[in-house]
Short mmCIF file of C-alpha atoms in Angstrom, two decimals:
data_model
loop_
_atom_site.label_atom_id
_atom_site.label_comp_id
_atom_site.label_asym_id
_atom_site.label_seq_id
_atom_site.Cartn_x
_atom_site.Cartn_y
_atom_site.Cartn_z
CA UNK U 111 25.16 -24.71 27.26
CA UNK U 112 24.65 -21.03 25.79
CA UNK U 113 21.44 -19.68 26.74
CA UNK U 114 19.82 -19.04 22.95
CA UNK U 115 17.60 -16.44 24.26
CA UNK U 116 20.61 -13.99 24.96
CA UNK U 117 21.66 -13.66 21.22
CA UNK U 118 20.70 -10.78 20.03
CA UNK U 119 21.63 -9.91 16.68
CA UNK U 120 21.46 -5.81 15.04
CA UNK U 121 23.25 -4.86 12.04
CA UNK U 122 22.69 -1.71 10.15
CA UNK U 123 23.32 -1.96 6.07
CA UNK U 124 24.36 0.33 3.65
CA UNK U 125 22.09 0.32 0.44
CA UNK U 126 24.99 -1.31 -1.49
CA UNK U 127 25.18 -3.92 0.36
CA UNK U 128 21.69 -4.96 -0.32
CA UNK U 129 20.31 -6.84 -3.60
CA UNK U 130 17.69 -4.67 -4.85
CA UNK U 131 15.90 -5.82 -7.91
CA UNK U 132 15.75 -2.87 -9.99
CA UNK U 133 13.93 -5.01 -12.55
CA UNK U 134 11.39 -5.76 -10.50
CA UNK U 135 11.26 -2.16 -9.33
CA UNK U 136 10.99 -1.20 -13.24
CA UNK U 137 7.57 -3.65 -13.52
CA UNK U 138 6.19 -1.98 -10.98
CA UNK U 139 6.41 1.17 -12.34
CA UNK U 140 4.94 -0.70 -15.56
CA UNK U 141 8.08 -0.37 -17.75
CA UNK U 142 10.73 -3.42 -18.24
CA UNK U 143 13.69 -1.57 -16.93
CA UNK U 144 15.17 -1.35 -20.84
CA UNK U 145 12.00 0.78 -21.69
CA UNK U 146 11.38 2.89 -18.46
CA UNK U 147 10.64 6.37 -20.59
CA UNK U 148 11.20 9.58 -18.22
CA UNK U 149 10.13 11.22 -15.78
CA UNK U 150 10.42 7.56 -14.36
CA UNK U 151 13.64 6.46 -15.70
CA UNK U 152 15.10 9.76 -13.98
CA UNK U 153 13.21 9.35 -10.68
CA UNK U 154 14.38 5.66 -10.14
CA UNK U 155 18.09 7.13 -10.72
CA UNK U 156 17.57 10.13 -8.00
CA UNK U 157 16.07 7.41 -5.84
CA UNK U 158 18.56 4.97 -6.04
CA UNK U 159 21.29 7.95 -5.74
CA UNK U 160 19.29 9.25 -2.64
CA UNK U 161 19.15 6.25 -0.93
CA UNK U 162 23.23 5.71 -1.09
CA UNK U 163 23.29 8.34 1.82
CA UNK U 164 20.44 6.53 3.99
CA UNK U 165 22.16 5.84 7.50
CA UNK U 166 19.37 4.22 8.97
CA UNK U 167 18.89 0.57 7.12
CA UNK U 168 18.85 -2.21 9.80
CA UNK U 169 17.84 -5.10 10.61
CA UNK U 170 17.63 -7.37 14.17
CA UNK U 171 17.26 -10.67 15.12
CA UNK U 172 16.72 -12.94 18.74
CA UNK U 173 16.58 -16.66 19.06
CA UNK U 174 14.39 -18.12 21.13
CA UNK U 175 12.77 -21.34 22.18
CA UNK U 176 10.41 -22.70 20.51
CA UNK U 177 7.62 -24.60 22.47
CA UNK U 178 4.17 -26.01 21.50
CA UNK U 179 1.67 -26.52 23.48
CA UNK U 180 -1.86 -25.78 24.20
CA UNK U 181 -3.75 -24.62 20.83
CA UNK U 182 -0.77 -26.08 18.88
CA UNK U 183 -2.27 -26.31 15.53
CA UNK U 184 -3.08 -22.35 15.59
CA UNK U 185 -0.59 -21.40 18.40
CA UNK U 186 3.69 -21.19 18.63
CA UNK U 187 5.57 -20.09 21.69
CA UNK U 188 9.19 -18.12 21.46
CA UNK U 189 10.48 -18.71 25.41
CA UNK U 190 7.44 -18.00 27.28
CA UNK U 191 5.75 -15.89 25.04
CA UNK U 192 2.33 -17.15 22.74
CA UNK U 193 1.92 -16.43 19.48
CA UNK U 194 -1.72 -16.70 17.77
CA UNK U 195 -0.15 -17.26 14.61
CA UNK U 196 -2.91 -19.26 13.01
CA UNK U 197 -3.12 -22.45 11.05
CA UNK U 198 -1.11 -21.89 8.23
CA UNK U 199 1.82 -20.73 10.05
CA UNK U 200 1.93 -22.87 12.18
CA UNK U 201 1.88 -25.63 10.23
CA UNK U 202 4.69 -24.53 8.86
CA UNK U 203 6.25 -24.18 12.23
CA UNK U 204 5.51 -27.24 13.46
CA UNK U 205 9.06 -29.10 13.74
CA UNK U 206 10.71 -25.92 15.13
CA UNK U 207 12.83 -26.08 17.52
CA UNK U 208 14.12 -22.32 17.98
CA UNK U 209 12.38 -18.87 16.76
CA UNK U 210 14.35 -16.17 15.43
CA UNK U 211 12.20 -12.86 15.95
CA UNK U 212 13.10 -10.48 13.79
CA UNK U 213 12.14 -6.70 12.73
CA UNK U 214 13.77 -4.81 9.96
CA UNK U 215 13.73 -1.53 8.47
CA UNK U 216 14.35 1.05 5.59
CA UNK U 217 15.04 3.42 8.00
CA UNK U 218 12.94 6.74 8.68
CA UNK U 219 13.94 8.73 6.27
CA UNK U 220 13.09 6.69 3.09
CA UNK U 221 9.59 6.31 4.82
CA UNK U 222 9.09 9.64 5.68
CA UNK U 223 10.38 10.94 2.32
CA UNK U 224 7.71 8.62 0.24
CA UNK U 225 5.06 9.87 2.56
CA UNK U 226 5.74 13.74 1.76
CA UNK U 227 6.24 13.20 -1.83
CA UNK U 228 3.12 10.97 -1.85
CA UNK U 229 0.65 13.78 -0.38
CA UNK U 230 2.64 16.72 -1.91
CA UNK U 231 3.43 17.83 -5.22
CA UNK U 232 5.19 14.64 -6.92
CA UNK U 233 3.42 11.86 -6.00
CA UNK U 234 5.00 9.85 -8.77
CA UNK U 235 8.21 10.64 -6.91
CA UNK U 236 6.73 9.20 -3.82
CA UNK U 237 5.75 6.15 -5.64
CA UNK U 238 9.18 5.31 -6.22
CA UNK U 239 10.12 5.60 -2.84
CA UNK U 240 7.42 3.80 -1.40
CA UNK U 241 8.48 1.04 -3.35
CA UNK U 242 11.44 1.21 -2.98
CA UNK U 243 10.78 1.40 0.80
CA UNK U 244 9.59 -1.91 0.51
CA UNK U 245 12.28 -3.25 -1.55
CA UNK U 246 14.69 -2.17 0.82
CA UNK U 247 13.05 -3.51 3.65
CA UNK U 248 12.54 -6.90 2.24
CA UNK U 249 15.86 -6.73 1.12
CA UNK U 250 17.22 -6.45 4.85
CA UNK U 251 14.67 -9.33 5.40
CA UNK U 252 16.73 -11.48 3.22
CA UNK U 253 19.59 -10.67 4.82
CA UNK U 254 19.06 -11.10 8.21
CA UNK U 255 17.21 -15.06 6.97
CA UNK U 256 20.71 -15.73 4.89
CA UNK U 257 22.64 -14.80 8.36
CA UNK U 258 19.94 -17.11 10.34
CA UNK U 259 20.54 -19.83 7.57
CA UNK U 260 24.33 -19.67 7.64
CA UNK U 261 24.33 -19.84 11.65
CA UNK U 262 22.30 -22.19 12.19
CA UNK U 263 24.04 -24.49 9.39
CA UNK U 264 26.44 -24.91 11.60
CA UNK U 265 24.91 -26.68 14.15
CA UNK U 266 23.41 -28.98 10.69
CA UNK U 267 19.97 -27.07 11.41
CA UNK U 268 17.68 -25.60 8.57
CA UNK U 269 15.30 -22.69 8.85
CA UNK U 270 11.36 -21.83 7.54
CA UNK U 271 10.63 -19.10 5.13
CA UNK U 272 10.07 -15.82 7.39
CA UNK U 273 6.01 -14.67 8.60
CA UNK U 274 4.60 -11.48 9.83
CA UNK U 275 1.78 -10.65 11.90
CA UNK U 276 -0.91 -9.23 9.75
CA UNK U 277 -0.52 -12.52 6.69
CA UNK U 278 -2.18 -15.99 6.98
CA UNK U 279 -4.56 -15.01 10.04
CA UNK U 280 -1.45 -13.80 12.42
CA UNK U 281 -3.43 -11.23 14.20
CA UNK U 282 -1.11 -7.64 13.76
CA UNK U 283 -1.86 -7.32 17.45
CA UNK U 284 0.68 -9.68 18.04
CA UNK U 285 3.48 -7.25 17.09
CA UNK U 286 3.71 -5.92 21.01
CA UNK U 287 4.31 -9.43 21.56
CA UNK U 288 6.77 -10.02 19.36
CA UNK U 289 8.72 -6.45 20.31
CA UNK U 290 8.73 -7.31 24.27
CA UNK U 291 11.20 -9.57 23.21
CA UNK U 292 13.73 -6.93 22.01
CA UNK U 293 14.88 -3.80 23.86
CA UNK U 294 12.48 -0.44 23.37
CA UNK U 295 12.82 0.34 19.42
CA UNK U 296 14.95 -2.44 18.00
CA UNK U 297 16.32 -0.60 15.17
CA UNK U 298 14.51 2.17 16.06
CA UNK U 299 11.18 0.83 14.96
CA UNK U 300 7.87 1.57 17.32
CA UNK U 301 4.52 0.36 17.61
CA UNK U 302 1.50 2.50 17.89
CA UNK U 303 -1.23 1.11 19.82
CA UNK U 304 -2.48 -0.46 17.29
CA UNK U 305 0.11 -2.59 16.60
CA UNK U 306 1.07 -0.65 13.16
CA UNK U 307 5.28 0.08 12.81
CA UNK U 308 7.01 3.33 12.84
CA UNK U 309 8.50 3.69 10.30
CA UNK U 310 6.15 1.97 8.09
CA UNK U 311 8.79 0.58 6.11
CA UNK U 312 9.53 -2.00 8.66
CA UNK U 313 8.54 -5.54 8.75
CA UNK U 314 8.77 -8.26 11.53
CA UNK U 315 7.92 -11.94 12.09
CA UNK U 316 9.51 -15.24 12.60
CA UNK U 317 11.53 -17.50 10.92
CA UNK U 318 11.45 -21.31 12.35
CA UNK U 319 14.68 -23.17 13.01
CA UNK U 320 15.18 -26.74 13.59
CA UNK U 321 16.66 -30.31 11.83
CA UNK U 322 13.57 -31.43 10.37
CA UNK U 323 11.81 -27.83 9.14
CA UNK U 324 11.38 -26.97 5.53
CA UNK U 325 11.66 -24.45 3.71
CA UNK U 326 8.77 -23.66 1.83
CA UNK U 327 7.51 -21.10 -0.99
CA UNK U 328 4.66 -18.61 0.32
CA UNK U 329 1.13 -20.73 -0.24
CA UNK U 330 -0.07 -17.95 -2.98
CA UNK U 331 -3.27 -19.84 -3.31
CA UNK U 332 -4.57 -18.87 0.31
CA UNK U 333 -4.50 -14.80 -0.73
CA UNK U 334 -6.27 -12.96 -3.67
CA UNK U 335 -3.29 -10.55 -3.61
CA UNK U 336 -1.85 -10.54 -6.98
CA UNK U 337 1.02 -8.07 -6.48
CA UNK U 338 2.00 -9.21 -2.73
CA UNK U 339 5.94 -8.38 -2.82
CA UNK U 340 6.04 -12.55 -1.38
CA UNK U 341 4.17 -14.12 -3.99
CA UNK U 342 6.24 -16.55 -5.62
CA UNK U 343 8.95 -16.26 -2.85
CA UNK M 214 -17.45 18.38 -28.20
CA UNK M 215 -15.16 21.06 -27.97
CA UNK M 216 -11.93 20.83 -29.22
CA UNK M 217 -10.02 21.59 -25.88
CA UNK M 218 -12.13 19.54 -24.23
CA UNK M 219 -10.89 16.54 -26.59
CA UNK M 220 -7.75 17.50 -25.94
CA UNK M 221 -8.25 17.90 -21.94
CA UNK M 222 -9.38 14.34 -22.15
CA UNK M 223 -6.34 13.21 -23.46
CA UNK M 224 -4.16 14.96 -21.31
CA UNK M 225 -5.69 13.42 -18.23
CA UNK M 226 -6.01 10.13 -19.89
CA UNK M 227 -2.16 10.12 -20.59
CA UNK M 228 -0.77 12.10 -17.75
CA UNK M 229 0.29 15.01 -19.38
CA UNK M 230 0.62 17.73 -16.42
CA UNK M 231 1.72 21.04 -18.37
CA UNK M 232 3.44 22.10 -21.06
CA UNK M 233 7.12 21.45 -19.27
CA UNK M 234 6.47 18.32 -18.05
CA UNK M 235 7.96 15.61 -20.47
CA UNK M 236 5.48 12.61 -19.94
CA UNK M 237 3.96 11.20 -21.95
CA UNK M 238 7.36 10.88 -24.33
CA UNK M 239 4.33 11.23 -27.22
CA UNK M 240 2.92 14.51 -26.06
CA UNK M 241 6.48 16.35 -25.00
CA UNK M 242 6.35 20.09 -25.94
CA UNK M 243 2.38 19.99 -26.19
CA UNK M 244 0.01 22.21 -23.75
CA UNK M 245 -1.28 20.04 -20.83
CA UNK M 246 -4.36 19.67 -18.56
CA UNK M 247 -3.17 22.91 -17.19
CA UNK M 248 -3.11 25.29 -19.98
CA UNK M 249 -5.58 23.88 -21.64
CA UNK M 250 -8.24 24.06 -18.69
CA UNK M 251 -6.71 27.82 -18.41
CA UNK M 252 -7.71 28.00 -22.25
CA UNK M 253 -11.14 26.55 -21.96
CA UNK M 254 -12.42 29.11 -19.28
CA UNK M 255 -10.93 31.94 -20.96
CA UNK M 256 -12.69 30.81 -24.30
CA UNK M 257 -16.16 30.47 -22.04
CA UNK M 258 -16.35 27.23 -21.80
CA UNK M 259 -17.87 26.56 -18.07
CA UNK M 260 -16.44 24.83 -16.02
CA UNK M 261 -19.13 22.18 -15.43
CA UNK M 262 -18.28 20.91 -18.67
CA UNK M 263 -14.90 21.33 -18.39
CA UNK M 264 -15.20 19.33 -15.52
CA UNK M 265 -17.91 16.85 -17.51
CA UNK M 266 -16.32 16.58 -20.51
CA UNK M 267 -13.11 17.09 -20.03
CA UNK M 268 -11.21 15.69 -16.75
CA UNK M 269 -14.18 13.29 -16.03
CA UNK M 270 -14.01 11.16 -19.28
CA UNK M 271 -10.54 11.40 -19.35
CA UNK M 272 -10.20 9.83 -15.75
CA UNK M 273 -12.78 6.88 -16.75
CA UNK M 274 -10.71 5.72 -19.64
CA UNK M 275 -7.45 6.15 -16.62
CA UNK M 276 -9.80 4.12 -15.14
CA UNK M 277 -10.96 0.95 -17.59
CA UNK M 278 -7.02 0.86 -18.62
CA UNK M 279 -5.80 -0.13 -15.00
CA UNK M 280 -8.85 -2.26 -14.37
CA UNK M 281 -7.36 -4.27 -17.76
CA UNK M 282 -3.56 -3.83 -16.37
CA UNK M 283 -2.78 -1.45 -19.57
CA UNK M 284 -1.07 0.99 -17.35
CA UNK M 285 -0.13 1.08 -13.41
CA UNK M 286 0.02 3.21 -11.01
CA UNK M 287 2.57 5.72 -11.74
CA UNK M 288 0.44 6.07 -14.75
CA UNK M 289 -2.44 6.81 -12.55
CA UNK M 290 -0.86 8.81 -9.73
CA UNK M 291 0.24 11.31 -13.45
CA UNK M 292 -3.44 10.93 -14.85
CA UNK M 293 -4.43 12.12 -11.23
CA UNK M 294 -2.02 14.55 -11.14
CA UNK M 295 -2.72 16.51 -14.19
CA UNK M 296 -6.60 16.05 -13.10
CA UNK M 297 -5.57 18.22 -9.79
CA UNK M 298 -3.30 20.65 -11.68
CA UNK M 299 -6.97 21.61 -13.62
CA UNK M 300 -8.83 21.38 -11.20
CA UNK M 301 -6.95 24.29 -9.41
CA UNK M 302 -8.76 26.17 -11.83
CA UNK M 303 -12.12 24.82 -11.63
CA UNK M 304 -11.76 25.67 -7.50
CA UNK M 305 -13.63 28.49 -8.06
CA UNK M 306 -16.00 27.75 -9.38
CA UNK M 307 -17.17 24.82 -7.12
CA UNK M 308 -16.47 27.41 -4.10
CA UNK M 309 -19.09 29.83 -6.21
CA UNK M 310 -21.49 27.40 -6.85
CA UNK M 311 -21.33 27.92 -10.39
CA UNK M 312 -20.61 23.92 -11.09
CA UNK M 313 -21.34 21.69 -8.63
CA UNK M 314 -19.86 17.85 -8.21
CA UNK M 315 -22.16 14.84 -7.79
CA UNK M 316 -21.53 14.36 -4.18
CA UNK M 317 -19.43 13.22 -1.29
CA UNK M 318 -17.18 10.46 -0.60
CA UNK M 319 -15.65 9.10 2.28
CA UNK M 320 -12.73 7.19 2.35
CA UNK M 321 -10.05 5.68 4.70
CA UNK M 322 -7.96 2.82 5.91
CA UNK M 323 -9.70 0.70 8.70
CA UNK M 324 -8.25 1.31 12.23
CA UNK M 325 -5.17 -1.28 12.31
CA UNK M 326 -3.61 -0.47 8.83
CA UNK M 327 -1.21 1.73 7.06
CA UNK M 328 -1.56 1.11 3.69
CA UNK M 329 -2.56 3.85 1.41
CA UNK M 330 -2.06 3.63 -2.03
CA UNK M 331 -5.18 1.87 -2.93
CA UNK M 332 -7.11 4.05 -0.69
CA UNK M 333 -5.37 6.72 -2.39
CA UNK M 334 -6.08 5.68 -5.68
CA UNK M 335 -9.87 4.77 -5.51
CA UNK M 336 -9.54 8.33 -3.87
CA UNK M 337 -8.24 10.30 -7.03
CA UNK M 338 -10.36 7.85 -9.57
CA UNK M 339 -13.48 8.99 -7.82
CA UNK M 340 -12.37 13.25 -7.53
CA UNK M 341 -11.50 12.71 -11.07
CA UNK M 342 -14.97 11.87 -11.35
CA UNK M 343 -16.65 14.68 -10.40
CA UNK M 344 -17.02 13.86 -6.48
CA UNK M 345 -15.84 15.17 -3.67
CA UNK M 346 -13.50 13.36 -1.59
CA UNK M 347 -13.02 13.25 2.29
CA UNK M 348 -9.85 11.50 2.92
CA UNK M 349 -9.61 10.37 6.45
CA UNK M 350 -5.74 8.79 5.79
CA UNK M 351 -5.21 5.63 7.39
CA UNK M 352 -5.54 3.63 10.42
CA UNK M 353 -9.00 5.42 10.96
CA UNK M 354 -11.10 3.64 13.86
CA UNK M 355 -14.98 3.58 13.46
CA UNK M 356 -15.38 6.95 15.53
CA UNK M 357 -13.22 8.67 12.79
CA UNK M 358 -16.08 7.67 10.05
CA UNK M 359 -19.12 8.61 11.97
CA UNK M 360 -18.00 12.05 12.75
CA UNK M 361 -17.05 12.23 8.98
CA UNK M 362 -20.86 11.22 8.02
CA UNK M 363 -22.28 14.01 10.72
CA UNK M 364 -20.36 16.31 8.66
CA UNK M 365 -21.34 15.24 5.35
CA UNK M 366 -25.12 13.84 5.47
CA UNK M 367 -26.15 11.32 2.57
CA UNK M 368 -22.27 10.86 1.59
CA UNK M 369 -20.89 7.09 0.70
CA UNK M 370 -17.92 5.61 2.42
CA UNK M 371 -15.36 3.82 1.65
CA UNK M 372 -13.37 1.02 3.41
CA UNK M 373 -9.96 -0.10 2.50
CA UNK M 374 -8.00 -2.85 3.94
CA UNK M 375 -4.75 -4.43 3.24
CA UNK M 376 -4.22 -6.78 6.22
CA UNK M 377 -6.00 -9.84 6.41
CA UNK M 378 -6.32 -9.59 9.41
CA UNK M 379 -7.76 -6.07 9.31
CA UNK M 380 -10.73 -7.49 8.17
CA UNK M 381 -12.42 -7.91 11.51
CA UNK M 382 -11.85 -4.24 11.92
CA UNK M 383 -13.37 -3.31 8.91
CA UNK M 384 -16.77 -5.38 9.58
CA UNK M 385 -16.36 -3.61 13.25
CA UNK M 386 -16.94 -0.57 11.24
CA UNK M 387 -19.35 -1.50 8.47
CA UNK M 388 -21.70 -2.56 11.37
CA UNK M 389 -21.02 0.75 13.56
CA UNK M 390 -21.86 2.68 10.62
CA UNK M 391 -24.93 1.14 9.40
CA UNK M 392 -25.94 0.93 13.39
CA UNK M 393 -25.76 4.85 13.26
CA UNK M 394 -26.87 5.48 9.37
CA UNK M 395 -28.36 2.57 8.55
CA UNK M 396 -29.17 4.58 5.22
CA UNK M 397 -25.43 5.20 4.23
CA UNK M 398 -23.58 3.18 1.81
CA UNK M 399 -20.78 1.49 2.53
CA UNK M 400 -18.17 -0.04 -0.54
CA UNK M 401 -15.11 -1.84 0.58
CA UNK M 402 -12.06 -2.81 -1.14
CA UNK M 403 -8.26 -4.27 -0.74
CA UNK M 404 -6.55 -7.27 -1.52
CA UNK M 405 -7.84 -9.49 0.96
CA UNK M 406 -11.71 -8.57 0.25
CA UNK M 407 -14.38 -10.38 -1.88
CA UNK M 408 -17.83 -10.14 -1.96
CA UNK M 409 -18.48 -13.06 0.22
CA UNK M 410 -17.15 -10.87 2.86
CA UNK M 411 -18.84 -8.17 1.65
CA UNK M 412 -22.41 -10.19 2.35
CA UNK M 413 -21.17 -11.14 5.61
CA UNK M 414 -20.51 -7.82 7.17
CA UNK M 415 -23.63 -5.92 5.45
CA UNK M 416 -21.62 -3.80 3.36
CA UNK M 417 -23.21 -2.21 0.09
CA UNK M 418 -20.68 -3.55 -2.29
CA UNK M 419 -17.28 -4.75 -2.61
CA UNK M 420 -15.22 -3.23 -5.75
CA UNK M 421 -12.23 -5.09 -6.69
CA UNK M 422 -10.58 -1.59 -8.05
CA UNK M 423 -11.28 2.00 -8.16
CA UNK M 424 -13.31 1.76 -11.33
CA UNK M 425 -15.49 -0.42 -9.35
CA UNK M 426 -16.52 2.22 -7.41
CA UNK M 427 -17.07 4.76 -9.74
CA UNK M 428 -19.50 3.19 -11.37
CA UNK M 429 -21.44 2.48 -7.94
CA UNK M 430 -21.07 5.82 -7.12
CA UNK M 431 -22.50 6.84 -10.86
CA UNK M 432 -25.20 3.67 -9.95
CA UNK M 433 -26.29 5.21 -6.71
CA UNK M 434 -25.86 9.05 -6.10
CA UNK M 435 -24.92 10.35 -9.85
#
C-alpha cells in the first residue's frame, strides 16, 4: 500500500491558466466591468498585462492521515501532527479520512508590487494589485482543490471545502504546524514568527478527504465580514 | 465660503488629483486639489482654512459616501490622494506653526496580522481630517504602541484587526496600553470586531468604518 504521506504535489501556473473573475475584480473597484471609467479601466488592463509575465504562481499540496482523537470536537490530526482548528472546522472535518495540506501563492512579485504602489505614489494602482493578489491566489486555491477532487475521485472519495488558519477560531499560529509538513518554503512561501506568510499573497489550510465528507458552502453567518473573498463560496 | 475652497471640496470629495489626471470622467480638463490649494495660498487664503474648509469637508462627505457603500475604495484611496497632493502645500505651514491640526493618531495592525487596507483607510479618513497620523504598518506587537504613545503624549490609538483570531492579540494590547496610560483612548476596528468585544477588552470604542472614528476623534480631542 502507497504510503499517502509521501505525495507531495507543486505545480507552478501561468496567469492564463487560471480563472480570474474580472467581474468580480470590476465590483470591487465599484464599477460593473461594462462601466469601469478610467484611470481604472486602464489600470486593470496594465495589471492583467503585467501579470502575464509573473513566473512565480504556485501552488502545493501533501496528503496525510487524518486521525481524531483527544479534543476531537475542536481538534484534527494530519499524520502525527495536531491541529487546534476549532469547532467549526472541525465539524466539518469530522468524517475525514486523509488531509491534503496545502499553501499557495501569487508569487512575490505581484505582492511586492501592490505593496510599493500602495505606500508610494499610485495607490489606486496598488489597489488593483492587491486584489488582484488575492484573486490570483484564490485562484491557485481552486486549482490545487479541483486536482485534490479529481484524484481522489478515483479512489470514489469526495473532499471538504478548503480552511485556513486565522478563519473560524483556527489559531494563525498553527501555520508552523502546518509548514513542518512541507520542505523549507513550499513554493517559496515563509513564515515570520508570527505565523504571518511571505509573500502575503499566499494562503494555506486543509481540505478534508474521505467517502462520507461533504462539501459544504462557507457558514457566512458565523463572520460579520461582508466582503470576505469566501462568502458565498 | 470661498470659491476655491468650494471647489477644493469637490475635488477631494471626487478624487480629482490635478489638472492631468482624468478622474473623475466629469471633472477631466478642470484644475484639481493641487492647483487649486496652490491658488488659494497665493490668493491669501491661510492655510488653516484651506485645510478647514477645504480638504476637511471634502474628506467627510468621502467619508458618509463609503459608510452608505456610494463609492469604494479606489474612490477613497483618489479622494485621499488628491487630499495628500494639497497637503504638500499646506506642509509648511504645519512645520511653521502657522495652522495647526487637532491632534495625534495612532494607528496599526495588531501583532499577528498583515492586513492593511482598512488600517490604511481609517488612516487617510482621519489625516484628511485635520489630524496627524502615526502609522505603525502592520503586525505591530504591544511594545510597538507604547513607545508610539511616549512619543506622542495625549494621542488616541487605533487597533485594526482582520483575523479572527487576532483578536486575542488585540485585547493583549488594549489592556497593555491602558495598564501603561490608563488615560489614552483606544478605538478598534476590522471585520471581525463589534462592540461586545469592544466592552470586553476595555477599549474606548469600536467603529465599524473610518467615519466612525472621525467623529470620535471630533467627540473627544477636536
Amino acid at each position: 500500500m502507497m504510503n499517502i504521506a509521501d505525495v507531495i504535489f507543486e505545480q507552478t501556473y501561468r496567469f492564463d491558466e487560471l480563472t480570474i473573475d474580472l467581474d468580480q475584480l470590476s465590483r470591487d473597484l465599484g464599477y460593473e466591468f461594462d462601466d469601469l471609467p478610467e484611470p481604472f479601466a486602464g489600470y486593470l488592463e496594465q495589471v492583467v498585462d503585467d501579470c502575464r509575465h509573473l513566473t512565480d504562481i504556485c501552488g502545493t499540496y501533501r496528503l496525510m492521515d487524518c486521525v481524531h482523537s483527544g479534543d476531537g470536537a475542536r481538534t484534527v490530526m494530519a499524520g502525527n501532527v495536531e491541529f487546534k482548528v476549532g469547532k467549526t472546522i472541525a465539524n466539518e472535518l469530522l468524517r475525514a479520512e486523509k488531509l491534503a495540506v496545502f499553501v499557495c501563492t501569487a508569487g512575490k512579485t505581484i505582492s511586492e508590487k501592490s505593496a510599493v504602489f500602495l505606500k508610494g505614489d499610485d495607490p489606486v494602482l496598488g489597489y488593483v494589485y492587491d486584489i488582484m493578489g488575492s484573486a490570483i491566489t484564490e485562484a491557485v486555491g481552486d486549482e490545487i482543490q479541483q486536482v485534490i477532487s479529481r484524484e481522489v475521485s478515483l479512489l470514489g472519495e469526495k473532499i471538504t471545502n478548503r480552511y485556513s488558519p486565522g478563519y473560524c477560531h483556527w489559531n494563525v499560529a498553527d501555520q508552523h504546524k502546518l509548514f513542518s509538513l512541507f520542505p523549507a518554503a513550499p513554493c517559496g512561501v515563509t513564515l515570520t514568527a508570527s505565523a504571518l506568510m511571505h509573500p502575503v499573497k499566499s494562503i494555506s489550510g486543509v481540505i478534508g478527504i474521505g467517502k462520507n465528507v461533504v462539501f459544504r458552502h462557507y457558514q457566512c453567518d458565523l463572520c460579520n465580514m461582508p466582503n470576505c473573498v469566501y462568502r458565498g463560496k | 465660503m470661498n470659491e476655491l475652497l468650494t471647489k477644493l471640496a469637490e475635488c477631494v470629495e471626487f478624487g480629482k488629483i490635478n489638472k492631468a489626471a482624468p478622474f473623475p470622467p466629469q471633472m477631466k480638463g478642470q484644475d484639481g486639489a493641487d492647483e487649486i490649494t496652490r491658488q488659494a495660498l497665493d490668493s491669501g487664503v491661510p492655510a488653516q482654512d484651506i485645510l478647514g474648509e477645504g480638504l476637511m469637508p471634502g474628506m467627510e462627505r468621502v467619508g458618509i459616501k463609503f459608510r452608505e457603500n456610494k463609492v469604494f475604495v479606489p474612490q477613497v484611496l483618489m479622494s485621499a490622494k488628491a487630499m495628500s497632493t494639497a497637503m504638500v502645500h499646506l506642509k509648511p505651514y504645519f512645520a511653521s506653526g502657522e495652522a495647526k491640526q487637532k491632534g495625534t493618531f495612532i494607528i496599526g495592525t495588531v501583532q499577528g496580522d498583515l492586513h492593511d487596507i482598512g488600517k490604511n483607510l481609517v488612516a487617510m479618513m482621519v489625516e484628511g481630517n485635520g489630524y496627524k497620523v502615526v502609522d505603525l504598518g502592520t503586525d505591530c506587537p504591544a511594545e510597538k504602541y507604547l513607545a508610539a504613545i511616549r512619543e506622542n503624549p495625549g494621542a488616541v490609538i487605533g487597533l485594526s484587526a482582520l483575523l479572527t483570531t487576532t483578536m486575542t492579540s488585540m485585547e493583549k494590547i488594549t489592556r497593555e496600553i491602558k495598564n501603561a496610560f490608563p488615560e489614552t483612548l483606544v478605538a478598534v476596528g476590522g471585520a471581525p470586531v463589534n462592540d461586545d468585544f469592544r466592552l470586553k477588552i476595555g477599549a474606548d470604542v469600536y467603529a465599524p468604518d473610518p467615519q466612525g472614528v472621525v467623529e470620535f476623534l471630533n467627540t473627544k480631542i477636536a
